[in-house]
Amino acid sequence: MTRISFDTETYQIQSGQPFPRLVCLTWVEDGGDPQGLSLKEGAVEMFESWLDAGHTLVSHNGAGFDLGVMVAAGVTHSKVWAALKEGRIKDTWIQSQMQAIARDELKFNPRLKKRPTFSLAELELDLLGVEREGKKGPDVWRLRYHELEGVPFHQYPQAAKDYALADAVGTDRVYLALDDEPADTGLKILSQYSLALTSARGMVCDLEAVETLEKSLRAEVTEAKEKLKAAGLLKKSGSKDMAAIYSRVRAAFEAQGKDAPQTAKQREAGSDKTKADTETLRESDDPMLGLLADISNSDKLLSTYVPLLKSGTAGPLHPRYYLAETGRTTCRNPNVQNQPRKGGVRECFVPRQGWWYLAADYHVAELASLAQVLLDLFGHSEMAEAVKRGEDLHILAAAQMLNLDYKEAYRRHKAGDKQLKDTRQLMKALNFGLPGGLGPQTFVTYANTSWGLDIDFDQAKSLKDAWLGWWPEMRLYFDEIGRRVELGGGRFTATQHRSGRQRGGLTYCNGCNTYFQGLTADGARLALASVTEECFVKTDSPLYGCRPVAFIHDEIMLECPADLTKARAAAKRLTEVMVRDMQVFTPDVPSKADAHLMERWYKGAEPTFDEDGGLVPWRPKDQEPFTAPAQ
DNA sequence: ACGCGATGCGCC
DNA sequence: AAAGGGCGCATCGCGT
């Protein structure tokens, strides 16, 4: 088996061109002398010959960049996918991070004594003890390779040659110095490539919608800010005067004969500071602090989200996806995984002209994964049984709570019974919150801030007891995690049940969480990869021609041609693939995924059908329902 | 000017 | 015995 470590040099990355034009390709074959070839000399053909020959290709962040560059330069896409699926594409960037996660060194590397960046130079230092040359050295060429367009590689200035070859050599050495390939590396690389394509496509925003949103938010905030300035809570510049806010909070609580709330760290430090979140501000009963709380939501939208929406009107946004410790992805620049559901932010995102959004998400993904984990560990799970019976876990819990049988509870819920609706909401809070190890006190806060529920400590305590009675295997689960923490002397390393991926440094709560959150992440990642492949290279797939634009943990969002026949077939295929791939990881617990179509990104969108039962784009209530164009 | 910790808040 | 977890980003204030 031939191992080829390679690197590419390109034009500079520009907005709208995440995979810039290739200038040259450098490589090391089986640890031999480094070589280079410019585009004109046949870099693309050379790369393709490696794929044809079945070689193993190693690169540093190739899944996120270089592969995309090579495909953009003309390498046959289906050959890249074949190599990815056969595990012939290696990536030192991903592998080193997975190794760090397994050792709990993602946030802090004890040898480097800092948070690692996983740059090639850093890995060479950490793994090989090799110090790269200083900034004045060869890397002055890093952003200038476009100047060498058309120049044969052997005629490059020595420094340009050296820099380009050094990365291929470094990658090869780092690859050899890394420990054995962590389990699950293949899927990580495959899905990271899918995410790179998702990022490259990017998302577009609608100028008119953004301007309307900004105007209405500004109108809401401006007047209040003037009042707050007059009250001395904001400085003239408009920024918050935290010292003034703290003392006002303190005074307001003293007037009520109470201590002002503080964070744990503030209390520990004996600080004069107080909490200043919206809850504290509201509880102060001070009208000015209340006003501050009232505008906090709009202020957040204006400062965090509006600027990025604006930049999305000038050209596509290209959010980048990275690895999270659980196996999930993180997303940034911008983070499309935390766009507000309320307030009209999502509605600013629009599919390109002639396209619709097609989105599908899993039904109670994490609870189904939890059920699988429980089955794996204990051989039996009430939760798994309920999912297998096709029951709604929240209604089932509500039925237990109200001493009804499931069918009766289901009937009442369907009939719009208020008691059932409220109880189900409470059960959702329990079902989503408690598996992570949530205690009664934190549940009180969680239920209030996340679900708007008003519960006191004693209620929370008895609810948790009841919940543990309904899912008796959860007691075993918590005990088991506690035992693993103890055995590890305070921290332990978890191994994912099917992917074998490892995560180190776990304590109790993140330990409870990581197994099922990671399992959902595994299934969703595999589904994203399969869907992406069908979109790009499976010409006979109903998804062919669609393009993934966002990946939100348990949801895949595509742009698909705005054509009912195509969109319906794509929607059907999308959910089929998602369910199929999740089954690889939760084989004993059935999964479900639902797809919907949208003309923009709507928060409340759900599957919508016409009279004939065919899927149509969802529309908000204040618009005419979608009708199919006449034949 | 920039980095960083603390805090708060957006989502799954 | 008790314990939500996973994130990114903006802001403020402090330190270099």
XYZ file of C-alpha atoms in Angstrom, chain A:
631
model
C 0.000 0.000 0.000
C 1.462 3.293 -1.092
C 1.129 6.248 1.260
C 1.174 9.703 -0.259
C 1.176 12.769 1.960
C 0.211 15.846 0.014
C -0.485 19.544 0.286
C -1.833 22.192 -2.064
C -0.951 25.835 -2.639
C -3.695 28.017 -4.044
C -4.894 31.499 -4.789
C -6.083 33.326 -1.692
C -9.411 32.385 -0.205
C -12.069 34.943 -1.027
C -15.685 35.294 -0.065
C -17.759 33.067 -2.300
C -14.695 31.010 -3.196
C -13.887 28.737 -0.306
C -12.015 26.368 -2.629
C -9.688 28.717 -4.512
C -7.846 27.969 -7.719
C -5.040 25.441 -7.388
C -1.503 26.605 -8.114
C 0.560 23.562 -7.224
C 0.513 20.192 -5.535
C 3.339 18.872 -3.369
C 3.745 15.382 -1.979
C 5.880 12.752 -0.347
C 5.516 9.174 -1.527
C 6.235 6.501 1.080
C 8.556 8.786 2.971
C 10.744 9.489 -0.070
C 11.960 12.807 -1.429
C 9.318 15.542 -1.615
C 8.071 16.499 -5.069
C 5.934 19.217 -6.586
C 3.899 19.816 -9.690
C 2.072 22.913 -10.844
C -1.472 22.843 -12.140
C -0.335 23.284 -15.730
C 2.163 20.447 -15.378
C -0.614 18.003 -14.547
C -1.206 18.187 -10.805
C -4.844 17.182 -11.301
C -3.962 14.166 -13.433
C -1.324 13.108 -10.940
C -3.813 13.295 -8.077
C -6.395 11.359 -10.018
C -3.864 8.646 -10.817
C -3.315 8.180 -7.063
C -7.035 7.786 -6.544
C -7.203 5.271 -9.403
C -4.282 3.308 -8.030
C -5.944 2.932 -4.635
C -3.189 4.782 -2.758
C -3.673 6.145 0.739
C -3.689 9.935 0.694
C -2.674 11.866 3.792
C -3.104 15.595 4.324
C -3.519 18.155 7.037
C -7.142 19.304 6.872
C -7.578 17.871 3.403
C -11.148 16.921 4.303
C -11.836 20.569 5.048
C -9.876 22.183 2.234
C -7.444 20.424 -0.109
C -9.878 17.798 -1.394
C -12.326 20.561 -2.262
C -9.559 22.440 -4.020
C -8.619 19.376 -6.065
C -12.230 18.703 -7.044
C -12.680 22.345 -8.010
C -9.522 22.000 -10.125
C -11.049 19.099 -11.998
C -10.461 15.852 -10.096
C -13.374 13.470 -10.637
C -15.633 13.864 -7.645
C -16.925 10.295 -7.523
C -13.355 9.014 -7.242
C -12.784 11.203 -4.214
C -15.949 9.832 -2.612
C -14.908 6.292 -3.339
C -11.549 6.873 -1.673
C -13.225 8.523 1.304
C -15.594 5.623 1.797
C -12.808 3.088 1.479
C -10.858 4.870 4.216
C -8.036 5.812 1.845
C -8.169 9.481 2.806
C -6.328 10.297 6.023
C -6.324 13.646 7.756
C -3.788 14.590 10.419
C -5.863 17.574 11.470
C -8.854 15.413 12.327
C -6.848 12.518 13.690
C -4.837 14.686 16.042
C -7.999 16.271 17.401
C -9.680 12.933 17.939
C -6.586 11.802 19.793
C -6.729 14.947 21.904
C -10.405 14.369 22.714
C -9.674 10.804 23.787
C -6.971 12.139 26.132
C -8.880 15.180 27.331
C -6.339 17.489 25.730
C -8.625 19.437 23.432
C -8.849 22.494 25.702
C -5.396 22.220 27.199
C -2.275 20.389 26.088
C -0.023 19.797 29.114
C 3.121 19.441 27.020
C 2.545 22.693 25.149
C 1.008 24.231 28.275
C -1.721 25.908 26.244
C -4.886 25.362 24.284
C -3.800 23.585 21.125
C -4.568 24.934 17.655
C -3.660 21.716 15.820
C -1.708 23.612 13.205
C 0.859 21.530 11.401
C 3.715 23.490 12.975
C 2.290 22.912 16.438
C 1.898 19.179 15.850
C 5.461 18.955 14.609
C 6.567 20.575 17.831
C 4.340 18.457 20.062
C 4.872 15.089 18.394
C 8.330 15.411 16.862
C 9.957 18.133 18.906
C 10.700 19.991 15.668
C 10.618 23.766 15.703
C 9.483 25.375 12.446
C 11.518 28.220 11.047
C 10.500 31.721 12.039
C 7.987 33.874 10.261
C 10.677 35.572 8.217
C 11.549 32.249 6.695
C 10.015 30.523 3.735
C 6.403 31.207 4.657
C 6.484 34.722 3.223
C 5.213 32.857 0.174
C 2.155 31.478 1.910
C -0.285 34.038 0.502
C 1.537 34.705 -2.755
C 1.362 31.510 -4.741
C -0.983 33.053 -7.305
C 2.088 34.932 -8.528
C 3.494 31.582 -9.621
C 0.528 30.687 -11.811
C 1.819 28.954 -14.915
C 5.396 28.627 -13.633
C 6.676 25.026 -13.621
C 7.331 23.881 -10.061
C 11.066 23.327 -10.563
C 11.431 26.966 -11.618
C 9.845 28.348 -8.396
C 12.067 30.546 -6.250
C 13.793 28.344 -3.714
C 11.840 29.792 -0.782
C 8.504 29.161 -2.519
C 9.550 25.615 -3.271
C 10.771 25.010 0.261
C 7.596 26.271 1.866
C 5.324 24.226 -0.372
C 7.349 21.052 0.137
C 7.747 21.540 3.884
C 4.037 21.074 4.539
C 3.909 17.799 2.646
C 6.970 16.557 4.523
C 5.612 17.770 7.855
C 2.271 16.130 7.230
C 3.921 12.818 6.469
C 6.047 12.929 9.617
C 3.154 13.976 11.810
C 1.006 11.204 10.371
C 3.640 8.618 11.251
C 4.066 10.082 14.718
C 0.373 9.949 15.532
C -0.806 6.937 17.469
C -2.845 4.243 15.795
C -5.811 5.609 13.968
C -8.607 6.227 16.483
C -11.791 4.229 15.959
C -14.343 6.179 13.936
C -11.723 8.246 12.095
C -13.113 7.206 8.721
C -16.593 8.515 9.456
C -15.174 11.716 10.903
C -13.180 12.407 7.753
C -16.080 11.526 5.476
C -18.481 13.762 7.357
C -15.961 16.607 7.651
C -15.637 16.578 3.889
C -19.428 16.696 3.622
C -19.439 19.638 6.003
C -16.775 21.380 3.924
C -19.063 21.093 0.901
C -21.964 22.355 3.011
C -19.878 25.313 4.081
C -18.713 26.006 0.545
C -22.279 26.237 -0.711
C -23.164 28.552 2.156
C -26.359 30.396 2.937
C -27.792 33.598 1.544
C -29.834 36.331 3.254
C -32.609 38.527 1.896
C -31.732 42.226 1.997
C -35.296 43.480 2.360
C -36.058 41.150 5.250
C -32.842 42.089 7.044
C -33.524 45.819 6.687
C -37.080 45.440 7.944
C -35.889 43.425 10.910
C -33.171 45.901 11.789
C -35.510 48.854 11.551
C -38.094 47.347 13.861
C -35.486 46.276 16.406
C -33.865 49.709 16.413
C -37.230 51.386 16.902
C -37.802 49.182 19.901
C -34.447 49.785 21.501
C -33.548 53.421 20.822
C -36.118 55.087 23.054
C -35.414 52.732 25.937
C -31.697 53.371 25.641
C -32.206 57.121 26.003
C -34.123 56.556 29.228
C -31.449 54.214 30.491
C -28.745 56.767 29.744
C -30.674 59.380 31.681
C -30.922 56.929 34.577
C -27.152 56.417 34.471
C -27.302 52.715 33.657
C -25.836 53.235 30.204
C -22.827 55.381 29.453
C -23.013 58.176 26.901
C -21.511 55.825 24.352
C -24.489 53.517 24.801
C -22.510 50.753 26.476
C -23.616 49.360 29.793
C -22.204 50.884 32.947
C -21.804 47.644 34.830
C -20.674 49.285 38.066
C -23.853 51.371 38.078
C -25.988 48.352 37.255
C -24.482 46.251 40.046
C -25.042 48.903 42.671
C -28.592 49.493 41.499
C -29.341 45.761 41.669
C -27.850 45.636 45.152
C -29.950 48.587 46.291
C -33.128 47.174 44.764
C -32.747 43.843 46.533
C -31.840 45.517 49.809
C -35.042 47.527 49.562
C -36.870 44.201 49.411
C -34.909 42.986 52.422
C -33.106 40.400 50.304
C -29.523 39.668 49.339
C -28.686 40.504 45.745
C -28.085 37.304 43.732
C -24.479 36.573 42.844
C -22.793 33.996 40.677
C -20.763 31.302 42.401
C -17.526 32.966 41.375
C -18.616 36.394 42.560
C -19.538 34.976 45.954
C -16.298 33.073 46.198
C -14.269 36.168 45.403
C -16.207 38.276 47.909
C -16.930 40.651 45.040
C -19.353 43.590 45.062
C -20.660 42.460 41.711
C -24.100 40.900 41.379
C -25.799 38.831 38.758
C -27.203 41.019 36.013
C -29.135 38.567 33.875
C -32.713 39.264 32.821
C -34.156 37.158 35.624
C -32.295 39.108 38.298
C -33.171 42.428 36.679
C -36.863 41.533 36.606
C -36.878 40.307 40.191
C -35.338 43.557 41.339
C -38.723 45.271 40.792
C -36.781 48.366 39.754
C -38.498 49.826 36.656
C -35.242 50.967 35.054
C -33.603 47.579 35.552
C -36.803 46.045 34.214
C -36.469 48.188 31.111
C -32.945 46.926 30.674
C -34.275 43.386 30.831
C -37.030 44.205 28.348
C -34.616 45.265 25.629
C -32.044 42.548 26.255
C -33.511 40.185 23.700
C -33.705 42.788 20.930
C -30.293 44.079 21.882
C -28.838 40.600 21.504
C -30.461 40.211 18.112
C -29.141 43.585 17.011
C -25.598 43.068 18.180
C -25.082 39.375 17.485
C -27.323 38.375 14.631
C -28.197 41.408 12.509
C -24.587 42.153 11.503
C -24.084 38.631 10.218
C -27.424 38.677 8.399
C -26.311 41.870 6.713
C -23.067 40.341 5.537
C -25.133 37.461 4.184
C -26.907 39.839 1.807
C -23.660 40.784 0.061
C -22.677 37.213 -0.721
C -23.142 33.743 0.713
C -22.144 33.084 4.316
C -19.789 30.163 4.713
C -20.143 28.754 8.210
C -17.278 26.432 9.123
C -17.801 23.205 11.017
C -15.390 21.695 13.523
C -15.256 18.811 15.995
C -16.924 18.924 19.398
C -15.906 16.586 22.206
C -19.117 14.563 22.192
C -18.873 13.766 18.508
C -21.161 16.607 17.626
C -20.043 19.405 15.342
C -19.413 22.992 16.282
C -20.126 25.772 13.831
C -18.777 29.274 13.494
C -18.430 32.330 11.257
C -21.365 32.404 11.567
C -22.798 29.780 13.871
C -25.905 28.733 11.949
C -26.582 26.181 14.675
C -27.829 28.812 17.106
C -29.938 31.157 15.035
C -32.866 32.390 17.165
C -36.196 30.689 16.583
C -38.089 33.802 17.602
C -37.687 37.339 16.397
C -37.538 36.954 12.646
C -33.845 36.114 12.303
C -34.235 32.737 10.602
C -36.713 34.251 8.190
C -33.914 36.396 6.764
C -32.263 33.289 5.310
C -33.606 32.456 1.866
C -32.881 29.733 -0.646
C -31.325 30.907 -3.883
C -33.700 31.923 -6.657
C -35.354 28.864 -8.141
C -34.653 26.753 -5.047
C -36.472 25.772 -1.881
C -35.167 24.720 1.457
C -35.740 21.055 2.173
C -35.103 20.250 5.828
C -35.512 17.081 7.820
C -34.900 16.333 11.450
C -35.051 13.302 13.667
C -37.907 12.756 16.044
C -36.694 12.711 19.712
C -33.261 11.720 18.462
C -31.446 11.909 21.766
C -34.076 9.974 23.708
C -34.040 7.209 21.103
C -30.265 7.126 21.394
C -30.505 7.040 25.161
C -32.905 4.113 24.874
C -30.355 2.282 22.722
C -27.590 2.980 25.228
C -29.793 1.631 28.032
C -30.567 -1.490 26.034
C -26.878 -1.996 25.341
C -25.983 -1.660 29.010
C -28.811 -3.478 30.737
C -30.480 -5.629 28.104
C -33.826 -4.067 28.849
C -35.259 -0.572 28.736
C -38.771 0.750 29.320
C -37.822 3.727 27.218
C -36.817 1.515 24.314
C -40.016 -0.500 24.631
C -42.084 2.663 24.454
C -40.276 3.893 21.355
C -40.757 0.476 19.763
C -44.479 0.648 20.482
C -44.432 3.936 18.593
C -45.546 5.911 21.620
C -44.857 9.575 22.255
C -42.503 9.483 25.253
C -43.788 12.763 26.630
C -47.420 11.681 26.451
C -46.484 8.363 28.009
C -44.837 10.143 30.923
C -47.857 12.416 31.212
C -50.088 9.359 31.317
C -48.048 7.936 34.199
C -48.159 11.258 35.969
C -51.941 11.510 35.649
C -52.618 7.813 36.225
C -54.101 7.264 32.791
C -53.393 4.557 30.295
C -51.452 5.654 27.238
C -54.372 5.461 24.832
C -56.549 7.666 26.978
C -53.771 10.201 27.438
C -53.093 10.180 23.717
C -56.800 10.685 23.005
C -57.034 13.620 25.392
C -53.898 15.219 23.990
C -55.207 14.885 20.476
C -58.512 16.435 21.588
C -56.624 19.481 22.853
C -57.111 18.783 26.556
C -55.340 21.581 28.431
C -54.277 19.496 31.409
C -52.654 16.991 29.107
C -50.963 19.636 27.053
C -49.492 21.302 30.133
C -48.434 18.013 31.662
C -46.802 16.907 28.437
C -44.826 20.137 28.385
C -43.610 19.446 31.902
C -42.715 15.894 30.898
C -40.656 17.227 28.005
C -38.619 19.232 30.454
C -38.081 16.084 32.534
C -37.297 13.826 29.596
C -34.820 16.220 28.030
C -33.265 17.532 31.229
C -32.931 14.613 33.595
C -30.928 12.142 31.451
C -27.934 14.484 31.702
C -27.902 14.059 35.475
C -29.848 17.207 36.321
C -30.551 17.629 40.032
C -33.743 19.065 41.552
C -32.349 22.525 42.230
C -30.972 22.976 38.742
C -34.143 21.515 37.313
C -36.130 24.340 38.904
C -34.027 26.873 36.986
C -33.887 24.788 33.822
C -37.655 24.258 33.778
C -38.183 27.970 34.185
C -35.676 29.375 31.717
C -35.980 26.688 29.059
C -39.622 25.800 29.334
C -41.268 28.714 31.146
C -42.462 26.432 33.923
C -42.935 27.498 37.523
C -41.843 24.730 39.889
C -40.392 24.733 43.384
C -37.659 22.545 44.802
C -39.961 20.001 46.471
C -41.992 19.556 43.316
C -38.806 19.092 41.338
C -37.638 16.485 43.816
C -40.814 14.446 43.683
C -40.994 14.793 39.898
C -37.507 13.398 39.568
C -38.406 10.493 41.861
C -41.510 9.764 39.837
C -39.553 9.978 36.601
C -36.987 7.493 37.893
C -39.891 5.179 38.677
C -41.207 5.333 35.122
C -37.782 4.618 33.628
C -36.212 2.335 36.249
C -33.210 1.644 34.047
C -32.235 5.298 34.448
C -31.342 4.596 38.084
C -29.037 1.859 36.850
C -27.599 4.242 34.293
C -26.824 6.970 36.799
C -25.341 4.386 39.164
C -23.207 2.991 36.383
C -21.844 6.404 35.406
C -21.154 7.155 39.053
C -19.263 3.888 39.299
C -17.184 4.719 36.235
C -16.250 8.083 37.686
C -15.261 6.428 40.937
C -13.250 3.679 39.286
C -11.383 6.302 37.309
C -10.557 8.247 40.443
C -12.754 11.213 39.526
C -12.486 11.091 35.753
C -13.020 8.427 33.174
C -12.831 7.761 29.464
C -15.966 6.788 27.568
C -16.027 4.619 24.496
C -18.968 5.030 22.151
C -20.878 1.799 21.830
C -20.798 1.375 18.079
C -18.347 3.836 16.596
C -15.742 3.093 19.272
C -14.830 6.770 19.455
C -13.299 7.800 22.768
C -13.648 10.833 24.983
C -11.516 11.314 28.057
C -11.662 13.482 31.172
C -15.298 12.821 31.952
C -16.961 13.533 35.271
C -20.507 12.653 36.249
C -22.779 14.959 34.241
C -20.876 15.088 30.993
C -20.388 11.350 31.429
C -24.136 10.791 31.643
C -24.579 12.921 28.588
C -21.823 11.861 26.264
C -23.052 8.369 25.426
C -26.405 9.326 24.006
C -25.481 12.744 22.632
C -22.547 11.102 20.884
C -24.670 8.291 19.526
C -27.105 10.695 17.902
C -24.164 12.634 16.532
C -22.716 9.468 14.999
C -25.937 8.580 13.203
C -26.604 12.107 12.021
C -23.043 12.448 10.723
C -23.291 9.255 8.729
C -26.600 10.417 7.305
C -25.129 13.772 6.346
C -22.297 12.024 4.523
C -24.641 9.686 2.641
C -26.980 12.524 1.722
C -24.115 14.729 0.580
C -22.708 11.982 -1.578
C -26.076 11.459 -3.240
C -26.451 15.197 -3.790
C -23.085 15.511 -5.512
C -22.238 12.286 -7.276
C -25.092 9.748 -7.264
C -26.678 10.672 -10.547
C -29.546 8.222 -10.086
C -30.530 9.526 -6.656
C -33.573 11.762 -6.185
C -31.208 13.925 -4.148
C -28.804 14.416 -7.039
C -28.469 18.147 -7.708
C -29.667 19.152 -4.242
C -27.107 20.885 -2.031
C -26.720 20.693 1.754
C -26.561 24.167 3.269
C -26.726 23.559 7.019
C -26.231 20.784 9.543
C -27.833 21.397 12.920
C -27.041 18.355 15.083
C -30.152 16.315 14.297
C -31.321 18.247 11.271
C -30.124 18.389 7.686
C -31.080 21.345 5.564
C -30.704 21.307 1.788
C -31.458 23.582 -1.081
C -33.465 21.669 -3.640
C -34.849 22.794 -7.008
C -38.212 24.545 -6.573
C -40.080 21.842 -8.420
C -42.778 19.812 -6.678
C -42.020 16.497 -8.322
C -38.305 16.726 -7.659
C -38.742 18.130 -4.170
C -41.136 15.374 -3.132
C -38.833 12.663 -4.358
C -35.880 14.360 -2.674
C -37.783 14.690 0.597
C -38.688 11.026 0.576
C -35.124 9.989 -0.127
C -33.704 12.370 2.458
C -35.748 10.873 5.292
C -35.101 7.327 4.046
C -31.350 7.830 4.181
C -31.492 9.572 7.541
C -33.509 6.759 9.103
C -31.382 4.076 7.490
C -28.127 5.567 8.717
C -29.359 6.233 12.233
C -30.331 2.554 12.392
C -26.676 1.665 12.036
C -26.143 3.224 15.462
C -29.497 2.523 17.111
C -30.303 -0.881 15.588
C -32.759 -1.883 18.301
C -34.683 1.366 18.566
C -36.589 2.625 15.538
C -35.816 6.136 14.275
C -38.094 8.573 12.594
C -37.336 11.621 10.471
C -39.724 14.174 9.001
C -39.071 16.482 6.072
C -40.588 19.810 5.186
C -40.239 22.331 2.395
C -39.816 26.080 2.904
C -39.643 29.195 0.777
C -37.497 30.782 3.464
C -36.158 29.528 6.765
C -39.226 29.527 8.982
C -39.066 28.743 12.663
C -42.400 26.957 12.853
C -42.294 25.104 9.563
C -43.564 21.543 9.548
C -44.471 18.947 6.959
C -47.393 20.291 4.916
C -49.480 18.434 2.335
C -52.002 19.393 -0.320
C -55.415 17.725 -0.786
C -53.794 14.873 -2.656
C -51.415 14.181 0.194
C -48.375 15.509 -1.668
C -45.738 17.501 0.188
C -45.859 21.257 -0.450
C -43.875 24.162 0.994
C -45.039 25.213 4.432
C -46.316 28.757 4.701
C -47.035 30.944 7.729
C -50.680 31.399 8.708
C -50.844 34.975 7.412
C -50.084 33.837 3.864
C -52.117 31.977 1.286
C -51.387 28.253 1.425
C -49.136 26.995 -1.329
C -51.007 25.685 -4.360
C -49.432 23.630 -7.077
C -49.127 25.427 -10.402
C -51.685 24.241 -12.967
C -50.395 21.545 -15.298
